[in-house]
Amino acid sequence: MLSIDAGMQPEVVTRFAPTPSGPLHVGHLLAALQARRFADERGGRCLLRIEDIDITRSRSREWVELMHEDLRWLGLQFDGDIMVQSERFDVYAHALDKLRAMGLLYPCFCTRSEIKAQIAEMGRAPHSSLGYLYPGTCRKLPEDVIQARLARGDSHAWRIDMQRVQDLIGCPEWMDLHRGLQRSVPTLYGDVVLARKEMPASYHLAVVIDDAAQGVTHVTRGEDLFEATHIHRALQAVLDLPVPLYAHHGLLKDNAGKRLAKRDGARSLASLRAAGLSPQDVMISLQRALGNDGIWHI
Ligand code: GLU
């Protein structure tokens, strides 16, 4: 007989959301397994989402095909339909319109080198673990200048005014299952970019919209994205999206204790496969790494 409790628990839904910027790496495998196991242990579902919003990456399709091959080789399966972000730009555009209508976005015409120069001029520029903080130059542009530059077709990105966001929503909380209750600070990473011509939606915008669209209840991902959750929580609040629980897991490291870089081709799953390793060998190495502070040996 089902207990009342079991009947009332919402189904657990996790996701694996790789960005196809290269071949799948052992770090991706760890993220995929964490999501899969978290769902399996709770009788839930684990979905797959391809985060291919960067349309300047011409080889994305190739990497996605290789990813499917790697996942088949490993015997890793996901539930339901695969969500592909490059097919959802209209959804992100709609959210951007909403934020624009709320007066929370402004166009930023600064180039990367202009921003660098502005920061150098400021002497000790505000910095964060996610990189430099945008000094807010275009936030102060007069409306007529903005309209003239947009009409002229000047290249621009859309940034979110995080001070306004914070004034509007305060500092909402989120729960990290490993670290406990967290209070977000929307302004912590400055006015991040939410869209630009060659990337019609940023990772931050797409991830919150799609976690909601896929009904994700638990976001399991690497702790390198822990800080980004401040931004995600703020976006969820202004876009009125449901807030999943988070579980940020540790990352794989090399012998020197340095995080394994995604660009390190030697740890791609395809190269391990080509070197004659079996899926079991790879899984055993991963288990060993997890039992040894994340240090990966092959
Ligand atoms: N697409 C990201 C990556 O491949 C993961 C994003 C997330 O889990 O929120 O690193």
Tab-separated table of C-alpha atoms and ligand atoms in Angstrom:
chain	number	residue	atom	x	y	z
A	1	MET	CA	0.000	0.000	0.000
A	2	LEU	CA	1.304	3.484	-0.867
A	3	SER	CA	1.890	5.722	2.110
A	4	ILE	CA	0.231	9.139	2.058
A	5	ASP	CA	3.676	10.722	2.157
A	6	ALA	CA	4.915	8.908	-0.924
A	7	GLY	CA	1.809	9.961	-2.788
A	8	MET	CA	2.372	13.595	-1.878
A	9	GLN	CA	6.057	13.821	-2.801
A	10	PRO	CA	6.518	15.607	-6.118
A	11	GLU	CA	8.494	13.575	-8.638
A	12	VAL	CA	12.216	14.293	-8.678
A	13	VAL	CA	13.425	15.614	-12.054
A	14	THR	CA	17.127	16.246	-12.697
A	15	ARG	CA	18.978	17.069	-15.873
A	16	PHE	CA	22.327	16.739	-17.619
A	17	ALA	CA	22.944	19.906	-19.627
A	18	PRO	CA	26.220	19.779	-21.576
A	19	THR	CA	27.483	22.633	-23.732
A	20	PRO	CA	28.801	21.150	-26.990
A	21	SER	CA	32.023	23.150	-27.103
A	22	GLY	CA	34.199	20.089	-27.581
A	23	PRO	CA	34.131	16.335	-27.034
A	24	LEU	CA	32.584	15.036	-23.805
A	25	HIS	CA	35.120	14.938	-21.044
A	26	VAL	CA	35.396	12.841	-17.867
A	27	GLY	CA	34.107	15.912	-15.978
A	28	HIS	CA	30.943	15.758	-18.084
A	29	LEU	CA	30.611	12.083	-17.255
A	30	LEU	CA	30.743	12.911	-13.560
A	31	ALA	CA	28.009	15.556	-14.003
A	32	ALA	CA	25.871	13.150	-16.049
A	33	LEU	CA	26.224	10.358	-13.490
A	34	GLN	CA	25.444	12.633	-10.560
A	35	ALA	CA	22.210	13.730	-12.234
A	36	ARG	CA	21.274	10.202	-13.323
A	37	ARG	CA	21.961	8.659	-9.891
A	38	PHE	CA	20.227	11.429	-7.981
A	39	ALA	CA	17.068	10.778	-9.990
A	40	ASP	CA	17.372	6.965	-9.901
A	41	GLU	CA	17.827	6.858	-6.140
A	42	ARG	CA	14.570	8.764	-5.747
A	43	GLY	CA	12.559	7.028	-8.445
A	44	GLY	CA	12.655	10.189	-10.552
A	45	ARG	CA	13.550	11.171	-14.102
A	46	CYS	CA	16.775	12.553	-15.520
A	47	LEU	CA	16.469	14.671	-18.660
A	48	LEU	CA	19.003	15.678	-21.296
A	49	ARG	CA	19.391	19.242	-22.543
A	50	ILE	CA	21.861	20.442	-25.161
A	51	GLU	CA	23.077	23.941	-24.272
A	52	ASP	CA	24.112	25.008	-27.779
A	53	ILE	CA	23.134	28.687	-27.649
A	54	ASP	CA	26.483	29.945	-28.915
A	55	ILE	CA	25.771	30.114	-32.646
A	56	THR	CA	29.358	31.150	-33.392
A	57	ARG	CA	30.481	27.608	-32.562
A	58	SER	CA	30.428	26.027	-35.966
A	59	ARG	CA	31.342	22.545	-34.766
A	60	SER	CA	28.502	22.207	-32.217
A	61	ARG	CA	26.587	19.697	-34.334
A	62	GLU	CA	29.646	17.515	-34.678
A	63	TRP	CA	30.221	17.558	-30.900
A	64	VAL	CA	26.564	16.717	-30.235
A	65	GLU	CA	26.803	13.664	-32.504
A	66	LEU	CA	29.975	12.529	-30.772
A	67	MET	CA	28.266	13.109	-27.404
A	68	HIS	CA	25.410	10.760	-28.350
A	69	GLU	CA	27.975	8.169	-29.430
A	70	ASP	CA	29.827	8.510	-26.107
A	71	LEU	CA	26.599	8.223	-24.106
A	72	ARG	CA	25.565	5.110	-26.074
A	73	TRP	CA	28.992	3.581	-25.498
A	74	LEU	CA	28.676	4.205	-21.761
A	75	GLY	CA	25.111	2.892	-21.725
A	76	LEU	CA	23.909	6.155	-20.137
A	77	GLN	CA	20.293	6.882	-20.913
A	78	PHE	CA	18.037	9.841	-20.265
A	79	ASP	CA	14.286	10.146	-19.980
A	80	GLY	CA	11.787	11.953	-22.179
A	81	ASP	CA	12.496	14.336	-25.043
A	82	ILE	CA	15.862	15.982	-25.492
A	83	MET	CA	15.674	19.759	-25.206
A	84	VAL	CA	17.874	21.684	-27.660
A	85	GLN	CA	18.469	25.315	-26.749
A	86	SER	CA	19.263	26.484	-30.286
A	87	GLU	CA	15.641	25.619	-31.170
A	88	ARG	CA	14.271	27.888	-28.444
A	89	PHE	CA	15.491	31.378	-29.259
A	90	ASP	CA	11.898	32.631	-29.580
A	91	VAL	CA	11.204	31.573	-25.980
A	92	TYR	CA	14.274	33.465	-24.738
A	93	ALA	CA	13.347	36.507	-26.876
A	94	HIS	CA	9.952	36.557	-25.180
A	95	ALA	CA	11.584	36.596	-21.728
A	96	LEU	CA	13.935	39.386	-22.836
A	97	ASP	CA	10.902	41.416	-23.994
A	98	LYS	CA	9.339	40.923	-20.589
A	99	LEU	CA	12.483	42.099	-18.774
A	100	ARG	CA	12.792	45.070	-21.155
A	101	ALA	CA	9.182	46.018	-20.486
A	102	MET	CA	9.960	45.912	-16.753
A	103	GLY	CA	12.766	48.438	-17.342
A	104	LEU	CA	15.411	45.962	-16.224
A	105	LEU	CA	17.506	45.746	-19.405
A	106	TYR	CA	19.709	48.292	-21.119
A	107	PRO	CA	21.775	48.088	-24.304
A	108	CYS	CA	25.530	48.120	-23.771
A	109	PHE	CA	27.604	49.353	-26.700
A	110	CYS	CA	31.004	48.839	-25.060
A	111	THR	CA	33.472	46.565	-26.802
A	112	ARG	CA	35.620	44.191	-24.772
A	113	SER	CA	38.668	46.449	-25.188
A	114	GLU	CA	36.676	49.530	-24.147
A	115	ILE	CA	35.566	47.734	-21.001
A	116	LYS	CA	39.185	46.754	-20.288
A	117	ALA	CA	40.261	50.382	-20.737
A	118	GLN	CA	37.439	51.626	-18.463
A	119	ILE	CA	38.494	49.138	-15.805
A	120	ALA	CA	42.183	50.087	-16.125
A	121	GLU	CA	41.222	53.739	-15.705
A	122	MET	CA	39.351	52.930	-12.513
A	123	GLY	CA	42.561	51.597	-10.956
A	124	ARG	CA	41.293	48.929	-8.594
A	125	ALA	CA	38.338	47.664	-10.569
A	126	PRO	CA	35.651	45.603	-8.887
A	127	HIS	CA	36.344	41.942	-9.545
A	128	SER	CA	34.547	38.733	-8.722
A	129	SER	CA	35.134	35.010	-9.005
A	130	LEU	CA	33.123	35.122	-12.261
A	131	GLY	CA	35.561	37.694	-13.729
A	132	TYR	CA	35.541	41.474	-13.835
A	133	LEU	CA	32.416	43.427	-12.992
A	134	TYR	CA	31.096	45.608	-15.781
A	135	PRO	CA	31.615	49.216	-14.609
A	136	GLY	CA	28.115	50.216	-15.732
A	137	THR	CA	29.133	52.797	-18.351
A	138	CYS	CA	26.114	52.285	-20.636
A	139	ARG	CA	23.675	52.117	-17.726
A	140	LYS	CA	23.991	55.882	-17.503
A	141	LEU	CA	23.476	56.692	-21.212
A	142	PRO	CA	20.725	59.250	-21.905
A	143	GLU	CA	17.649	57.841	-23.620
A	144	ASP	CA	18.138	59.919	-26.811
A	145	VAL	CA	21.691	58.603	-27.209
A	146	ILE	CA	20.464	55.035	-26.726
A	147	GLN	CA	17.710	55.474	-29.323
A	148	ALA	CA	20.074	57.109	-31.846
A	149	ARG	CA	22.672	54.372	-31.462
A	150	LEU	CA	20.074	51.586	-31.737
A	151	ALA	CA	18.586	53.278	-34.845
A	152	ARG	CA	22.088	53.493	-36.343
A	153	GLY	CA	22.462	49.743	-35.819
A	154	ASP	CA	25.447	50.004	-33.463
A	155	SER	CA	26.439	46.598	-32.191
A	156	HIS	CA	25.298	46.034	-28.613
A	157	ALA	CA	24.609	43.515	-25.877
A	158	TRP	CA	21.650	43.571	-23.490
A	159	ARG	CA	22.665	43.801	-19.845
A	160	ILE	CA	20.448	43.449	-16.816
A	161	ASP	CA	20.485	46.259	-14.265
A	162	MET	CA	21.057	44.193	-11.145
A	163	GLN	CA	20.696	47.102	-8.736
A	164	ARG	CA	17.166	47.598	-10.041
A	165	VAL	CA	16.548	43.887	-9.787
A	166	GLN	CA	17.746	43.883	-6.179
A	167	ASP	CA	15.565	46.913	-5.377
A	168	LEU	CA	12.631	45.002	-6.826
A	169	ILE	CA	13.074	41.527	-5.376
A	170	GLY	CA	15.588	41.885	-2.558
A	171	CYS	CA	17.892	38.942	-1.885
A	172	PRO	CA	15.852	35.751	-2.314
A	173	GLU	CA	17.021	32.457	-0.863
A	174	TRP	CA	17.853	29.163	-2.468
A	175	MET	CA	18.674	25.781	-0.966
A	176	ASP	CA	21.897	23.990	-1.758
A	177	LEU	CA	21.583	20.419	-0.527
A	178	HIS	CA	25.298	20.251	0.338
A	179	ARG	CA	25.853	23.739	1.715
A	180	GLY	CA	22.474	24.592	3.187
A	181	LEU	CA	20.258	27.627	2.783
A	182	GLN	CA	21.832	30.413	0.712
A	183	ARG	CA	20.846	34.036	0.326
A	184	SER	CA	21.398	35.414	-3.156
A	185	VAL	CA	22.898	38.825	-3.782
A	186	PRO	CA	21.708	39.865	-7.251
A	187	THR	CA	24.291	42.671	-7.585
A	188	LEU	CA	27.248	40.443	-6.704
A	189	TYR	CA	28.381	39.855	-10.280
A	190	GLY	CA	27.285	43.143	-11.746
A	191	ASP	CA	25.118	43.751	-14.782
A	192	VAL	CA	25.680	40.481	-16.646
A	193	VAL	CA	24.939	40.173	-20.362
A	194	LEU	CA	21.683	38.360	-21.124
A	195	ALA	CA	21.832	38.549	-24.931
A	196	ARG	CA	23.938	39.728	-27.824
A	197	LYS	CA	23.735	39.368	-31.578
A	198	GLU	CA	25.890	36.260	-31.846
A	199	MET	CA	24.319	34.747	-28.728
A	200	PRO	CA	20.599	35.618	-28.614
A	201	ALA	CA	20.377	34.329	-25.026
A	202	SER	CA	23.123	33.957	-22.459
A	203	TYR	CA	23.680	30.796	-20.445
A	204	HIS	CA	22.220	32.502	-17.353
A	205	LEU	CA	18.954	33.374	-19.064
A	206	ALA	CA	18.503	30.107	-20.958
A	207	VAL	CA	19.330	27.894	-17.968
A	208	VAL	CA	16.626	29.309	-15.684
A	209	ILE	CA	13.988	29.330	-18.402
A	210	ASP	CA	14.748	25.766	-19.435
A	211	ASP	CA	15.039	24.314	-15.949
A	212	ALA	CA	11.519	25.653	-15.425
A	213	ALA	CA	10.272	24.503	-18.847
A	214	GLN	CA	11.569	20.976	-18.233
A	215	GLY	CA	10.085	20.868	-14.751
A	216	VAL	CA	13.504	20.322	-13.168
A	217	THR	CA	13.117	19.995	-9.401
A	218	HIS	CA	16.785	19.365	-8.534
A	219	VAL	CA	19.742	20.933	-10.320
A	220	THR	CA	22.858	18.817	-9.825
A	221	ARG	CA	25.954	20.413	-11.362
A	222	GLY	CA	29.602	21.152	-10.698
A	223	GLU	CA	30.574	23.532	-7.917
A	224	ASP	CA	32.180	25.819	-10.510
A	225	LEU	CA	28.600	26.996	-11.115
A	226	PHE	CA	27.738	27.555	-7.467
A	227	GLU	CA	28.403	31.314	-7.672
A	228	ALA	CA	26.326	31.673	-10.832
A	229	THR	CA	23.311	30.583	-8.790
A	230	HIS	CA	23.165	34.133	-7.358
A	231	ILE	CA	22.341	35.329	-10.868
A	232	HIS	CA	20.005	32.428	-11.599
A	233	ARG	CA	18.020	32.960	-8.426
A	234	ALA	CA	17.554	36.658	-9.272
A	235	LEU	CA	16.371	35.814	-12.789
A	236	GLN	CA	13.923	33.235	-11.437
A	237	ALA	CA	12.473	35.887	-9.147
A	238	VAL	CA	12.005	38.567	-11.839
A	239	LEU	CA	10.683	36.085	-14.398
A	240	ASP	CA	8.414	34.469	-11.828
A	241	LEU	CA	9.857	30.981	-12.380
A	242	PRO	CA	9.809	28.045	-9.987
A	243	VAL	CA	12.985	27.563	-7.952
A	244	PRO	CA	14.601	24.121	-8.004
A	245	LEU	CA	16.781	22.765	-5.206
A	246	TYR	CA	20.492	22.748	-5.987
A	247	ALA	CA	23.245	20.209	-5.322
A	248	HIS	CA	26.649	21.449	-6.491
A	249	HIS	CA	29.150	18.604	-6.588
A	250	GLY	CA	32.957	18.595	-6.427
A	251	LEU	CA	35.035	18.593	-9.616
A	252	LEU	CA	37.657	16.188	-10.943
A	253	LYS	CA	41.275	17.247	-10.525
A	254	ASP	CA	44.655	16.231	-11.871
A	255	ASN	CA	47.509	14.916	-9.734
A	256	ALA	CA	48.552	18.443	-8.825
A	257	GLY	CA	45.045	19.112	-7.519
A	258	LYS	CA	44.230	21.403	-10.446
A	259	ARG	CA	40.745	21.188	-11.907
A	260	LEU	CA	40.665	19.109	-15.106
A	261	ALA	CA	40.196	21.516	-17.990
A	262	LYS	CA	37.530	20.774	-20.575
A	263	ARG	CA	39.993	21.569	-23.329
A	264	ASP	CA	42.279	18.787	-22.121
A	265	GLY	CA	41.576	16.375	-24.989
A	266	ALA	CA	43.467	13.518	-23.300
A	267	ARG	CA	40.534	13.094	-20.897
A	268	SER	CA	37.853	13.119	-23.550
A	269	LEU	CA	35.676	10.012	-23.480
A	270	ALA	CA	36.376	9.472	-27.179
A	271	SER	CA	40.119	9.387	-26.566
A	272	LEU	CA	39.760	6.951	-23.644
A	273	ARG	CA	37.611	4.750	-25.873
A	274	ALA	CA	40.172	4.992	-28.691
A	275	ALA	CA	42.902	4.027	-26.220
A	276	GLY	CA	41.084	0.718	-25.670
A	277	LEU	CA	39.412	1.397	-22.334
A	278	SER	CA	36.025	-0.186	-21.732
A	279	PRO	CA	33.079	1.738	-20.244
A	280	GLN	CA	33.647	-0.310	-17.065
A	281	ASP	CA	37.289	0.840	-16.895
A	282	VAL	CA	36.161	4.455	-17.143
A	283	MET	CA	33.468	3.989	-14.487
A	284	ILE	CA	35.951	2.295	-12.128
A	285	SER	CA	38.424	5.176	-12.607
A	286	LEU	CA	35.663	7.635	-11.864
A	287	GLN	CA	34.669	5.781	-8.685
A	288	ARG	CA	38.315	5.713	-7.661
A	289	ALA	CA	38.650	9.443	-8.265
A	290	LEU	CA	35.547	10.117	-6.183
A	291	GLY	CA	37.067	8.121	-3.345
A	292	ASN	CA	40.306	10.087	-3.643
A	293	ASP	CA	39.243	13.715	-3.374
A	294	GLY	CA	38.330	13.880	-7.079
A	295	ILE	CA	41.837	13.139	-8.323
A	296	TRP	CA	41.631	11.485	-11.732
A	297	HIS	CA	44.453	9.183	-12.752
A	298	ILE	CA	44.218	8.066	-16.380
B	1	GLU	N1	26.134	23.765	-19.838
B	1	GLU	C1	26.961	23.781	-18.665
B	1	GLU	C2	28.239	22.995	-18.902
B	1	GLU	O1	28.347	22.217	-19.831
B	1	GLU	C3	26.241	23.240	-17.448
B	1	GLU	C4	25.135	24.148	-17.034
B	1	GLU	C5	24.373	23.743	-15.783
B	1	GLU	O2	24.435	22.594	-15.361
B	1	GLU	O3	23.695	24.621	-15.248
B	1	GLU	O4	29.173	23.159	-18.139
